[in-house]
Amino acid sequence: MNNSKGKIFRRFIKRPMDFILSLIAIIVLSPILLVVAILVRTKLGSPVLFKQKRPGLNEEIFMMYKFRTMTDERDNKGELLPDSDRLTKFGRLLRSTSLDELPELFNILKGDMSIIGPRPLLVQYLPLYNNHQKRRHEVRPGLSGLAQVSGRNAISWEDKFNLDVEYVDNVSFIEDWKIIFLTIKKVFVREGINSETAATIEPFKGTEKERMEL
């Protein structure tokens, strides 16, 4: 961050704001949380929540919660089928409306995440980041972020990481609220949910330049 106001916001205001907003959201959205939980249990079975370890602030690992969107269908060898086969019509609806993300409000309440920040990605990606990309972990991961309102899964990994670092360098009260309002707009428009070539998004394998040098 390049300005003193941004530093003050990040140090003294951002976390209390996250706590208050997530608590209000949980209370207001509790009927929706309950209905979605019942529908997931009915249509996809148990467990209702998808739990997965993700890296957070300073690469510390935490357990992230989401509503389940896939079945546990397996082939005759007992291995899970591809995402595209396990992602149901109901699961796609949850993702397109971002309703599957609502349990992350509890991660925000706990302090694992923030309302706005780089999205928490897979633990196995940590060794693949270059020094620039690692900077995304200088702030708490977010329910939404600059990359999400700039294309979400429809943009390349490199563009996504560049946007994450851009956010890290420009954290501010105004920037957070700008992204919050843009996120609400994106949810209603349902833009950038999936990439063009996969049910969700292709796995990150390191940058092209780094792979060529290996």
Coordinates of N, CA and C in Angstrom, one line a residue:
M1 N 0.8 -1.2 0.0 CA 0.0 0.0 0.0 C 0.9 1.2 0.0
N2 N 0.4 2.2 -0.7 CA 1.3 3.4 -0.9 C 0.8 4.6 -0.2
N3 N -0.4 4.5 0.6 CA -0.9 5.7 1.2 C -1.1 5.4 2.7
S4 N -1.0 6.4 3.5 CA -1.2 6.2 5.0 C -2.7 5.9 5.3
K5 N -3.6 6.4 4.6 CA -5.0 6.1 4.8 C -5.3 4.6 4.6
G6 N -4.7 4.1 3.6 CA -4.9 2.7 3.3 C -4.3 1.8 4.4
K7 N -3.2 2.2 4.9 CA -2.5 1.5 6.0 C -3.4 1.5 7.3
I8 N -4.0 2.7 7.6 CA -4.8 2.9 8.7 C -6.1 2.0 8.6
F9 N -6.6 2.0 7.4 CA -7.8 1.2 7.1 C -7.5 -0.3 7.3
R10 N -6.4 -0.8 6.8 CA -6.1 -2.2 6.9 C -5.8 -2.6 8.3
R11 N -5.1 -1.7 9.1 CA -4.7 -2.1 10.4 C -5.8 -1.9 11.4
F12 N -6.7 -0.9 11.3 CA -7.6 -0.6 12.4 C -9.1 -0.8 12.0
I13 N -9.4 -0.7 10.7 CA -10.8 -0.6 10.3 C -11.3 -1.9 9.6
K14 N -10.5 -2.5 8.8 CA -10.9 -3.5 7.9 C -11.5 -4.7 8.6
R15 N -10.8 -5.2 9.6 CA -11.2 -6.4 10.4 C -12.5 -6.1 11.2
P16 N -12.6 -5.0 11.9 CA -13.9 -4.8 12.6 C -15.0 -4.6 11.6
M17 N -14.8 -4.0 10.4 CA -15.8 -3.9 9.4 C -16.2 -5.2 8.9
D18 N -15.3 -6.1 8.7 CA -15.6 -7.5 8.2 C -16.4 -8.2 9.2
F19 N -16.1 -8.1 10.5 CA -16.8 -8.8 11.6 C -18.3 -8.3 11.6
I20 N -18.5 -7.0 11.6 CA -19.8 -6.4 11.7 C -20.6 -6.8 10.4
L21 N -20.1 -6.6 9.3 CA -20.8 -6.9 8.0 C -21.2 -8.4 7.9
S22 N -20.2 -9.3 8.3 CA -20.5 -10.7 8.2 C -21.6 -11.2 9.2
L23 N -21.5 -10.6 10.4 CA -22.5 -10.9 11.4 C -23.9 -10.4 10.9
I24 N -24.0 -9.2 10.4 CA -25.3 -8.7 9.9 C -25.8 -9.6 8.8
A25 N -24.9 -10.0 7.9 CA -25.2 -10.8 6.7 C -25.8 -12.2 7.1
I26 N -25.1 -12.8 8.1 CA -25.5 -14.1 8.6 C -26.9 -14.0 9.2
I27 N -27.2 -12.9 10.0 CA -28.5 -12.8 10.6 C -29.6 -12.5 9.5
V28 N -29.3 -11.6 8.6 CA -30.3 -11.2 7.6 C -30.5 -12.4 6.6
L29 N -29.5 -13.1 6.3 CA -29.6 -14.2 5.3 C -29.8 -15.6 5.9
S30 N -30.1 -15.6 7.2 CA -30.2 -16.9 7.8 C -31.4 -17.8 7.2
P31 N -32.5 -17.1 6.8 CA -33.6 -18.0 6.2 C -33.1 -18.6 4.9
I32 N -32.3 -17.8 4.1 CA -31.8 -18.3 2.8 C -30.7 -19.4 3.1
L33 N -29.9 -19.3 4.1 CA -28.9 -20.3 4.5 C -29.6 -21.6 4.8
L34 N -30.7 -21.5 5.6 CA -31.5 -22.7 6.0 C -32.1 -23.3 4.8
V35 N -32.7 -22.6 3.9 CA -33.4 -23.1 2.8 C -32.4 -23.8 1.8
V36 N -31.3 -23.2 1.6 CA -30.3 -23.8 0.7 C -29.7 -25.1 1.3
A37 N -29.5 -25.0 2.7 CA -29.0 -26.2 3.3 C -29.9 -27.4 3.2
I38 N -31.2 -27.1 3.3 CA -32.3 -28.2 3.2 C -32.3 -28.7 1.7
L39 N -32.2 -27.8 0.8 CA -32.2 -28.2 -0.6 C -30.9 -29.0 -1.0
V40 N -29.8 -28.6 -0.5 CA -28.6 -29.4 -0.8 C -28.7 -30.8 -0.2
R41 N -29.2 -30.9 1.0 CA -29.4 -32.2 1.7 C -30.3 -33.0 0.9
T42 N -31.4 -32.4 0.4 CA -32.4 -33.2 -0.4 C -31.9 -33.6 -1.7
K43 N -31.2 -32.7 -2.5 CA -30.8 -33.0 -3.8 C -29.5 -33.6 -4.0
L44 N -28.5 -33.3 -3.1 CA -27.2 -33.8 -3.2 C -26.8 -34.8 -2.1
G45 N -27.6 -34.8 -1.0 CA -27.2 -35.7 0.1 C -26.3 -35.0 1.1
S46 N -25.8 -35.9 2.0 CA -24.9 -35.4 3.0 C -23.5 -35.7 2.7
P47 N -22.5 -34.9 3.1 CA -22.7 -33.7 4.0 C -23.2 -32.5 3.2
V48 N -23.8 -31.5 3.8 CA -24.4 -30.3 3.2 C -23.2 -29.4 2.9
L49 N -22.2 -29.3 3.7 CA -21.1 -28.4 3.5 C -19.9 -29.1 2.9
F50 N -19.3 -28.3 2.0 CA -18.0 -28.8 1.4 C -16.9 -28.1 2.2
K51 N -16.0 -28.9 2.8 CA -14.9 -28.3 3.6 C -13.6 -28.6 3.0
Q52 N -12.7 -27.6 2.9 CA -11.4 -27.8 2.3 C -10.4 -26.9 2.9
K53 N -9.2 -27.4 3.1 CA -8.1 -26.5 3.7 C -7.7 -25.6 2.6
R54 N -7.5 -24.3 2.9 CA -7.0 -23.3 2.0 C -6.0 -22.4 2.7
P55 N -5.1 -21.8 2.0 CA -4.1 -20.9 2.6 C -4.7 -19.5 2.7
G56 N -4.4 -18.9 3.9 CA -5.0 -17.6 4.2 C -3.9 -16.5 4.3
L57 N -4.1 -15.6 5.3 CA -3.1 -14.6 5.5 C -1.7 -15.2 5.9
N58 N -0.7 -14.7 5.2 CA 0.7 -15.2 5.4 C 0.8 -16.7 5.2
E59 N -0.1 -17.2 4.3 CA -0.1 -18.7 3.9 C -0.5 -19.6 5.0
E60 N -1.0 -19.1 6.1 CA -1.5 -20.0 7.2 C -2.8 -20.7 6.7
I61 N -2.8 -22.0 7.0 CA -3.9 -22.9 6.5 C -5.1 -22.8 7.4
F62 N -6.3 -22.7 6.8 CA -7.5 -22.7 7.5 C -8.5 -23.6 6.8
M63 N -9.6 -24.0 7.5 CA -10.7 -24.8 6.8 C -11.8 -23.9 6.3
M64 N -12.0 -23.9 5.0 CA -13.0 -23.1 4.3 C -14.3 -23.8 4.1
Y65 N -15.4 -23.2 4.3 CA -16.7 -23.8 4.2 C -17.5 -23.2 3.0
K66 N -18.1 -24.1 2.2 CA -19.0 -23.7 1.2 C -20.2 -24.7 1.1
F67 N -21.3 -24.4 0.5 CA -22.3 -25.3 0.2 C -21.9 -26.3 -0.8
R68 N -22.2 -27.5 -0.7 CA -21.8 -28.6 -1.6 C -22.5 -28.4 -2.9
T69 N -21.8 -28.5 -4.1 CA -22.5 -28.4 -5.4 C -22.3 -29.6 -6.3
M70 N -21.5 -30.6 -5.8 CA -21.2 -31.8 -6.6 C -21.7 -33.0 -5.9
T71 N -22.0 -34.1 -6.7 CA -22.3 -35.4 -6.1 C -20.9 -36.1 -5.8
D72 N -21.0 -37.3 -5.3 CA -19.8 -38.1 -5.0 C -19.8 -39.3 -5.9
E73 N -20.3 -39.1 -7.1 CA -20.3 -40.2 -8.1 C -18.9 -40.6 -8.5
R74 N -18.7 -42.0 -8.5 CA -17.4 -42.5 -8.8 C -17.5 -43.6 -9.9
D75 N -16.3 -43.8 -10.6 CA -16.3 -44.8 -11.6 C -16.2 -46.2 -11.0
N76 N -16.0 -47.3 -11.9 CA -16.0 -48.6 -11.4 C -14.7 -48.9 -10.6
K77 N -13.7 -48.0 -10.7 CA -12.5 -48.1 -9.9 C -12.5 -47.4 -8.6
G78 N -13.7 -46.8 -8.3 CA -13.8 -46.1 -7.1 C -13.3 -44.6 -7.1
E79 N -12.9 -44.1 -8.2 CA -12.4 -42.8 -8.4 C -13.5 -41.8 -8.7
L80 N -13.4 -40.6 -8.2 CA -14.4 -39.6 -8.5 C -14.4 -39.3 -10.0
L81 N -15.7 -39.1 -10.5 CA -15.8 -38.7 -11.9 C -15.4 -37.3 -12.1
P82 N -15.1 -36.9 -13.3 CA -14.7 -35.5 -13.6 C -15.7 -34.5 -13.0
D83 N -15.3 -33.3 -12.7 CA -16.2 -32.2 -12.2 C -17.4 -32.0 -13.1
S84 N -17.2 -32.0 -14.4 CA -18.3 -31.8 -15.3 C -19.4 -32.8 -15.2
D85 N -19.1 -34.0 -14.7 CA -20.1 -35.1 -14.6 C -20.7 -35.1 -13.2
R86 N -20.0 -34.5 -12.2 CA -20.6 -34.5 -10.9 C -21.3 -33.2 -10.5
L87 N -21.1 -32.1 -11.3 CA -21.7 -30.9 -11.1 C -23.1 -30.9 -11.7
T88 N -24.1 -30.9 -10.8 CA -25.5 -31.1 -11.2 C -26.1 -29.7 -11.7
K89 N -27.3 -29.8 -12.2 CA -28.0 -28.6 -12.6 C -28.2 -27.7 -11.4
F90 N -28.6 -28.3 -10.3 CA -28.8 -27.6 -9.1 C -27.5 -27.0 -8.6
G91 N -26.4 -27.7 -8.7 CA -25.1 -27.2 -8.3 C -24.7 -26.0 -9.1
R92 N -25.0 -26.1 -10.4 CA -24.6 -24.9 -11.3 C -25.4 -23.7 -10.9
L93 N -26.7 -23.9 -10.5 CA -27.5 -22.8 -10.1 C -26.9 -22.1 -8.8
L94 N -26.5 -23.0 -7.9 CA -25.9 -22.4 -6.7 C -24.6 -21.6 -7.0
R95 N -23.8 -22.1 -7.9 CA -22.6 -21.4 -8.3 C -22.9 -20.1 -9.1
S96 N -23.9 -20.2 -10.0 CA -24.2 -19.0 -10.8 C -24.8 -17.9 -10.0
T97 N -25.4 -18.2 -8.9 CA -26.0 -17.2 -8.0 C -25.1 -16.9 -6.8
S98 N -23.9 -17.6 -6.7 CA -23.0 -17.5 -5.6 C -23.5 -17.9 -4.3
L99 N -24.7 -18.6 -4.3 CA -25.2 -19.0 -3.0 C -24.3 -20.1 -2.3
D100 N -23.5 -20.8 -3.1 CA -22.7 -21.8 -2.5 C -21.6 -21.2 -1.6
E101 N -21.3 -19.9 -1.8 CA -20.3 -19.2 -1.1 C -20.7 -18.7 0.3
L102 N -22.0 -18.7 0.6 CA -22.6 -18.1 1.8 C -22.0 -18.6 3.1
P103 N -21.7 -19.9 3.2 CA -21.0 -20.3 4.5 C -19.7 -19.7 4.8
E104 N -19.1 -19.1 3.8 CA -17.8 -18.4 4.0 C -18.0 -17.2 4.9
L105 N -19.2 -16.8 5.1 CA -19.5 -15.7 6.0 C -19.0 -16.1 7.4
F106 N -19.1 -17.3 7.8 CA -18.6 -17.8 9.1 C -17.1 -17.8 9.2
N107 N -16.4 -18.0 8.0 CA -15.0 -17.9 8.0 C -14.6 -16.4 8.2
I108 N -15.4 -15.5 7.7 CA -15.1 -14.1 7.9 C -15.3 -13.7 9.3
L109 N -16.4 -14.2 9.9 CA -16.7 -13.9 11.3 C -15.5 -14.4 12.2
K110 N -15.0 -15.6 11.9 CA -13.9 -16.2 12.7 C -12.6 -15.4 12.5
G111 N -12.4 -14.7 11.3 CA -11.2 -14.0 11.1 C -10.3 -14.7 10.1
D112 N -10.7 -15.9 9.5 CA -9.9 -16.6 8.5 C -9.9 -15.8 7.2
M113 N -11.0 -15.1 6.9 CA -11.2 -14.5 5.7 C -11.7 -13.0 5.9
S114 N -11.8 -12.3 4.8 CA -12.3 -10.9 4.8 C -13.4 -10.9 3.8
I115 N -14.2 -9.8 3.9 CA -15.3 -9.6 2.8 C -14.6 -9.5 1.5
I116 N -13.6 -8.6 1.4 CA -12.9 -8.4 0.1 C -11.4 -8.8 0.3
G117 N -10.9 -9.5 -0.7 CA -9.5 -9.9 -0.8 C -9.3 -10.9 -1.9
P118 N -8.1 -11.3 -2.1 CA -7.9 -12.4 -3.1 C -8.6 -13.7 -2.7
R119 N -9.2 -14.4 -3.6 CA -9.9 -15.6 -3.3 C -8.9 -16.7 -2.7
P120 N -9.3 -17.4 -1.7 CA -8.4 -18.5 -1.2 C -8.4 -19.7 -2.2
L121 N -7.2 -20.0 -2.6 CA -7.1 -21.1 -3.6 C -6.6 -22.4 -3.0
L122 N -6.2 -23.3 -3.8 CA -5.8 -24.6 -3.2 C -4.5 -24.6 -2.6
V123 N -4.3 -25.4 -1.6 CA -3.0 -25.5 -0.8 C -1.9 -26.0 -1.8
Q124 N -2.2 -26.9 -2.7 CA -1.2 -27.5 -3.6 C -0.7 -26.4 -4.6
Y125 N -1.3 -25.3 -4.7 CA -0.8 -24.2 -5.6 C 0.4 -23.5 -4.9
L126 N 0.5 -23.5 -3.6 CA 1.5 -22.7 -2.9 C 3.0 -22.8 -3.5
P127 N 3.4 -24.0 -3.8 CA 4.8 -24.1 -4.3 C 4.9 -23.6 -5.8
L128 N 3.8 -23.4 -6.4 CA 3.8 -23.0 -7.9 C 3.9 -21.5 -8.0
Y129 N 3.6 -20.7 -7.0 CA 3.6 -19.3 -7.1 C 5.0 -18.7 -7.2
N130 N 5.2 -17.7 -8.1 CA 6.5 -16.9 -8.1 C 6.4 -15.9 -7.0
N131 N 7.4 -15.1 -6.8 CA 7.5 -14.1 -5.7 C 6.4 -13.1 -5.8
H132 N 6.1 -12.7 -7.1 CA 5.0 -11.7 -7.3 C 3.7 -12.3 -6.9
Q133 N 3.4 -13.5 -7.3 CA 2.1 -14.1 -7.1 C 1.9 -14.4 -5.6
K134 N 3.0 -14.7 -4.9 CA 2.9 -15.0 -3.4 C 2.4 -13.8 -2.6
R135 N 2.5 -12.6 -3.2 CA 2.1 -11.4 -2.5 C 0.6 -11.4 -2.2
R136 N -0.2 -12.2 -2.9 CA -1.6 -12.2 -2.7 C -1.9 -12.7 -1.2
H137 N -1.0 -13.3 -0.6 CA -1.2 -13.8 0.8 C -0.7 -12.7 1.9
E138 N -0.5 -11.5 1.4 CA -0.1 -10.4 2.4 C -1.4 -9.9 3.0
V139 N -2.6 -10.2 2.5 CA -3.8 -9.8 3.1 C -4.7 -11.1 3.3
R140 N -5.8 -11.0 4.1 CA -6.7 -12.1 4.3 C -7.4 -12.4 3.0
P141 N -7.6 -13.6 2.6 CA -8.4 -13.9 1.4 C -9.8 -13.5 1.6
G142 N -10.5 -13.2 0.5 CA -11.8 -12.6 0.5 C -13.0 -13.5 -0.1
L143 N -14.2 -13.1 0.4 CA -15.4 -13.7 -0.2 C -15.5 -13.3 -1.7
S144 N -15.1 -12.1 -1.9 CA -15.0 -11.6 -3.3 C -13.7 -10.7 -3.4
G145 N -13.3 -10.3 -4.6 CA -12.1 -9.6 -4.8 C -12.1 -8.9 -6.1
L146 N -11.0 -8.2 -6.3 CA -10.8 -7.4 -7.6 C -10.9 -8.3 -8.8
A147 N -10.2 -9.5 -8.7 CA -10.2 -10.5 -9.8 C -11.6 -11.0 -10.1
Q148 N -12.5 -11.1 -9.0 CA -13.8 -11.7 -9.2 C -14.7 -10.7 -10.0
V149 N -14.6 -9.4 -9.7 CA -15.4 -8.4 -10.4 C -14.8 -8.0 -11.7
S150 N -13.6 -8.6 -12.0 CA -13.0 -8.3 -13.3 C -13.0 -9.4 -14.2
G151 N -13.8 -10.5 -13.9 CA -13.9 -11.6 -14.8 C -14.0 -13.0 -14.2
R152 N -13.7 -13.0 -12.9 CA -13.8 -14.3 -12.1 C -13.1 -15.4 -12.8
N153 N -13.8 -16.5 -13.1 CA -13.2 -17.7 -13.7 C -13.0 -17.5 -15.2
A154 N -13.4 -16.4 -15.8 CA -13.3 -16.2 -17.3 C -12.0 -15.6 -17.7
I155 N -11.2 -15.2 -16.7 CA -9.9 -14.6 -17.1 C -8.7 -15.6 -16.8
S156 N -7.5 -15.3 -17.3 CA -6.4 -16.2 -17.1 C -5.9 -16.2 -15.7
W157 N -5.2 -17.2 -15.3 CA -4.5 -17.2 -14.0 C -3.6 -16.0 -13.8
E158 N -2.8 -15.7 -14.8 CA -1.8 -14.6 -14.7 C -2.5 -13.3 -14.4
D159 N -3.6 -13.1 -15.2 CA -4.4 -11.8 -15.0 C -5.0 -11.8 -13.6
K160 N -5.5 -12.9 -13.2 CA -6.1 -13.0 -11.9 C -5.1 -12.6 -10.8
F161 N -3.9 -13.2 -10.8 CA -2.9 -13.0 -9.8 C -2.4 -11.5 -9.9
N162 N -2.3 -10.9 -11.1 CA -1.9 -9.5 -11.2 C -3.0 -8.6 -10.5
L163 N -4.2 -9.0 -10.7 CA -5.3 -8.2 -10.1 C -5.3 -8.4 -8.5
D164 N -4.9 -9.6 -8.1 CA -4.8 -9.8 -6.6 C -3.8 -8.9 -6.0
V165 N -2.6 -8.9 -6.7 CA -1.5 -8.1 -6.1 C -1.8 -6.6 -6.3
E166 N -2.5 -6.2 -7.3 CA -2.9 -4.8 -7.5 C -3.8 -4.4 -6.3
Y167 N -4.7 -5.3 -5.9 CA -5.6 -5.1 -4.7 C -4.7 -4.9 -3.5
V168 N -3.8 -5.8 -3.3 CA -2.9 -5.8 -2.1 C -2.2 -4.4 -2.0
D169 N -1.8 -3.9 -3.1 CA -1.1 -2.6 -3.1 C -2.0 -1.4 -3.0
N170 N -3.3 -1.6 -3.1 CA -4.2 -0.5 -3.0 C -5.4 -0.7 -2.1
V171 N -5.2 -1.4 -1.0 CA -6.3 -1.7 -0.1 C -6.7 -0.3 0.5
S172 N -8.0 -0.1 0.5 CA -8.6 1.1 1.1 C -10.1 0.9 1.3
F173 N -10.7 1.8 2.1 CA -12.1 1.7 2.4 C -12.9 1.9 1.2
I174 N -12.5 2.9 0.3 CA -13.3 3.1 -0.9 C -13.2 2.0 -1.9
E175 N -12.0 1.4 -2.0 CA -11.8 0.3 -2.9 C -12.6 -0.9 -2.5
D176 N -12.6 -1.2 -1.2 CA -13.4 -2.4 -0.7 C -14.9 -2.2 -1.0
W177 N -15.4 -1.0 -0.7 CA -16.8 -0.8 -1.0 C -17.2 -0.8 -2.5
K178 N -16.2 -0.3 -3.3 CA -16.4 -0.3 -4.7 C -16.6 -1.8 -5.2
I179 N -15.7 -2.7 -4.7 CA -15.7 -4.1 -5.1 C -17.0 -4.8 -4.5
I180 N -17.4 -4.4 -3.3 CA -18.6 -4.9 -2.8 C -19.8 -4.7 -3.7
F181 N -20.0 -3.4 -4.1 CA -21.1 -3.0 -5.0 C -21.0 -3.7 -6.3
L182 N -19.7 -3.8 -6.9 CA -19.6 -4.5 -8.2 C -19.9 -6.0 -8.0
T183 N -19.6 -6.6 -6.9 CA -19.8 -8.0 -6.6 C -21.3 -8.2 -6.7
I184 N -22.1 -7.4 -6.0 CA -23.6 -7.5 -6.0 C -24.1 -7.4 -7.4
K185 N -23.6 -6.5 -8.2 CA -24.0 -6.4 -9.6 C -23.6 -7.7 -10.4
K186 N -22.4 -8.2 -10.2 CA -22.0 -9.4 -10.9 C -22.9 -10.6 -10.5
V187 N -23.3 -10.7 -9.3 CA -24.1 -11.8 -8.8 C -25.5 -11.8 -9.6
F188 N -26.0 -10.6 -9.7 CA -27.3 -10.5 -10.4 C -27.2 -10.8 -11.9
V189 N -26.0 -10.4 -12.5 CA -25.8 -10.6 -13.9 C -25.3 -12.0 -14.2
R190 N -24.7 -12.6 -13.2 CA -24.1 -14.0 -13.3 C -23.0 -14.0 -14.4
E191 N -22.1 -13.2 -14.3 CA -21.0 -13.1 -15.3 C -19.7 -13.9 -14.7
G192 N -19.0 -14.5 -15.7 CA -17.7 -15.0 -15.3 C -17.6 -16.2 -14.3
I193 N -18.7 -17.0 -14.2 CA -18.8 -18.0 -13.3 C -17.8 -19.2 -13.7
N194 N -17.9 -19.5 -14.9 CA -17.0 -20.6 -15.4 C -16.1 -20.2 -16.5
S195 N -15.0 -21.0 -16.6 CA -14.1 -20.7 -17.8 C -14.7 -21.3 -19.0
E196 N -14.1 -21.0 -20.2 CA -14.7 -21.5 -21.4 C -14.5 -22.9 -21.7
T197 N -13.5 -23.5 -21.0 CA -13.1 -24.9 -21.3 C -13.2 -25.9 -20.2
A198 N -13.9 -25.5 -19.1 CA -14.0 -26.4 -18.0 C -15.3 -26.1 -17.2
A199 N -15.7 -27.1 -16.4 CA -16.9 -26.9 -15.6 C -16.7 -25.8 -14.6
T200 N -15.5 -25.7 -14.1 CA -15.2 -24.6 -13.1 C -14.1 -23.8 -13.7
I201 N -12.8 -24.2 -13.4 CA -11.7 -23.5 -14.0 C -10.5 -24.5 -14.0
E202 N -9.6 -24.3 -15.0 CA -8.5 -25.2 -15.1 C -7.6 -25.1 -14.0
P203 N -6.9 -26.2 -13.5 CA -6.0 -26.1 -12.4 C -4.8 -25.2 -12.8
F204 N -4.3 -24.5 -11.8 CA -3.1 -23.7 -12.0 C -1.9 -24.6 -12.0
K205 N -1.0 -24.4 -13.0 CA 0.2 -25.3 -13.1 C 1.5 -24.4 -13.1
G206 N 1.4 -23.2 -12.7 CA 2.5 -22.3 -12.7 C 2.4 -21.5 -14.0
T207 N 3.2 -20.4 -14.1 CA 3.1 -19.6 -15.2 C 3.8 -20.2 -16.4
E208 N 3.4 -19.9 -17.6 CA 4.0 -20.5 -18.8 C 5.5 -20.3 -18.9
K209 N 6.0 -19.2 -18.5 CA 7.4 -18.9 -18.6 C 8.2 -19.8 -17.6
E210 N 7.6 -20.0 -16.4 CA 8.3 -20.9 -15.4 C 8.3 -22.3 -15.9
R211 N 7.2 -22.8 -16.5 CA 7.2 -24.1 -17.0 C 8.2 -24.4 -18.1
M212 N 8.4 -23.4 -18.9 CA 9.4 -23.5 -20.0 C 10.8 -23.6 -19.5
E213 N 11.1 -23.0 -18.3 CA 12.4 -22.9 -17.8 C 12.7 -24.2 -17.0
L214 N 11.7 -25.0 -16.6 CA 12.0 -26.2 -15.9 C 12.6 -27.3 -16.7

